[in-house]
C-alpha atoms as one frame of an Amber mdcrd trajectory, in Angstrom:
protein
  96.947 140.817  42.718  99.024 143.786  43.276 102.513 142.122  44.347 101.650
 138.860  41.557 102.941 136.429  44.489 100.307 133.595  44.977 100.279 132.395
  48.606 100.038 129.127  49.332 102.000 128.748  52.309 103.699 131.098  55.086
 106.466 131.930  53.743 104.902 133.015  50.553 102.243 135.226  52.271 105.837
 136.982  53.887 107.365 137.298  50.355 104.153 138.901  49.489 104.248 141.214
  52.814 108.117 142.086  51.975 107.365 142.752  48.084 104.456 145.135  49.287
 106.723 146.678  51.655 109.445 147.779  49.239 108.155 147.858  46.067 104.972
 150.099  47.127 106.934 151.444  50.305 103.851 150.691  52.270 104.362 151.409
  56.278 101.797 148.620  56.694 100.488 145.507  55.586  97.893 143.278  56.562
  97.342 139.847  54.534  93.766 138.558  56.253  92.202 135.099  55.527  94.633
 132.911  54.156  93.892 129.599  54.072  97.038 128.330  53.922  96.753 124.992
  55.866  93.509 123.806  55.054  92.207 123.672  58.304  89.242 125.193  59.811
  91.696 128.270  61.675  92.937 130.596  58.638  96.082 133.049  59.678  96.634
 136.779  59.050  99.795 138.482  58.910 100.980 142.042  59.487 104.074 144.174
  58.987 104.545 147.505  59.940 108.052 149.552  59.936 109.115 150.647  63.254
 109.784 153.686  62.706 108.422 154.975  59.073 110.158 158.134  59.941 113.860
 157.128  60.488 116.612 155.664  58.119 117.161 152.029  58.933 119.751 150.418
  56.827 120.218 147.235  58.606 119.918 144.798  55.807 119.982 142.011  57.739
 117.935 139.082  57.405 114.175 138.909  58.710 115.042 136.370  61.786 110.897
 135.393  62.881 109.826 134.239  66.388 107.327 131.408  66.452 105.886 131.393
  70.130 102.591 131.112  71.455 101.205 130.669  67.446 102.792 133.840  66.836
 105.130 135.535  63.825 107.169 138.157  65.487 110.289 139.956  64.635 111.855
 142.282  66.497 115.724 141.734  65.331 114.887 143.810  62.317 113.187 146.954
  61.259 109.717 145.472  61.292 107.169 144.053  63.511 105.639 141.556  62.669
 103.138 138.931  63.745 100.848 135.766  62.815  97.227 135.852  64.013  95.054
 132.446  64.141  91.700 132.849  62.689  88.699 131.182  64.295  87.229 129.735
  61.214  82.621 129.731  61.312  80.754 127.136  58.981  78.783 130.372  57.877
  78.816 132.923  55.921  79.056 136.348  57.678  78.546 140.013  55.762  80.927
 142.049  56.321  83.636 140.546  58.774  86.094 142.188  56.402  85.356 145.827
  57.164  84.305 145.651  60.559  88.576 143.487  61.185  89.336 146.256  59.000
  87.582 149.834  60.872  88.596 147.752  64.244  91.937 147.310  63.076  92.576
 150.880  62.166  91.115 152.318  65.205  93.247 150.075  67.722  96.796 151.050
  65.227  96.136 154.942  65.112  94.467 155.172  69.025  97.499 157.308  71.357
  97.855 157.923  74.325  99.032 160.910  76.226 102.547 160.532  78.195 103.416
 163.025  80.681 106.077 164.757  78.807 103.280 165.411  76.513 104.465 163.012
  73.556 101.751 161.200  72.194 102.784 157.207  72.037 100.158 154.205  70.437
  97.602 152.613  73.052  98.308 149.006  71.675 101.352 147.054  70.288 101.670
 146.138  67.005 100.711 142.128  68.579  98.321 143.597  71.102  95.421 145.224
  68.614  95.072 142.313  66.851  94.049 140.586  69.776  92.269 142.955  70.440
  90.250 143.237  67.420  90.602 139.494  66.888  88.748 138.900  70.389  85.825
 142.092  69.305  85.282 139.794  66.019  84.872 136.882  67.306  82.764 137.890
  70.068  80.330 139.920  67.241  79.846 136.519  65.092  79.708 134.339  68.281
  76.483 136.626  69.336  75.571 136.550  65.739  75.150 133.167  65.721  73.607
 132.988  68.106  70.577 136.006  67.531  69.846 133.926  63.980  69.814 130.332
  66.360  66.922 131.906  68.487  68.931 132.258  71.322
């Protein structure tokens, strides 16, 4: 809605992310629950400015490496990740809120190094892996309990 770009495939999702970064100067953009392939697996995309405090004059195009089911980008000013979201054939309420809360917590959690410097506890990719694992566990346990197990 913010971009006016209809997401129909991975390329349009990345175009939307690029637009939001540029137009609104948003350092972190996350698109969740895109079912562009109409399969039992949905995809989400995350993109984060690597060094929001530093100006980056690298005008090279984003290069996307596809390995292990994730889109990563280590050559430009953004960290990028594509994550798979298994689709349950049930209606759950609050999964988006849970995703947002866990993602914020994982991306903002810092640890202190010996020199006193605060650094992120999780990499961008690891944060999403942890969030999705937690949500998968919550939904699986919820289904099990709802079925009397």
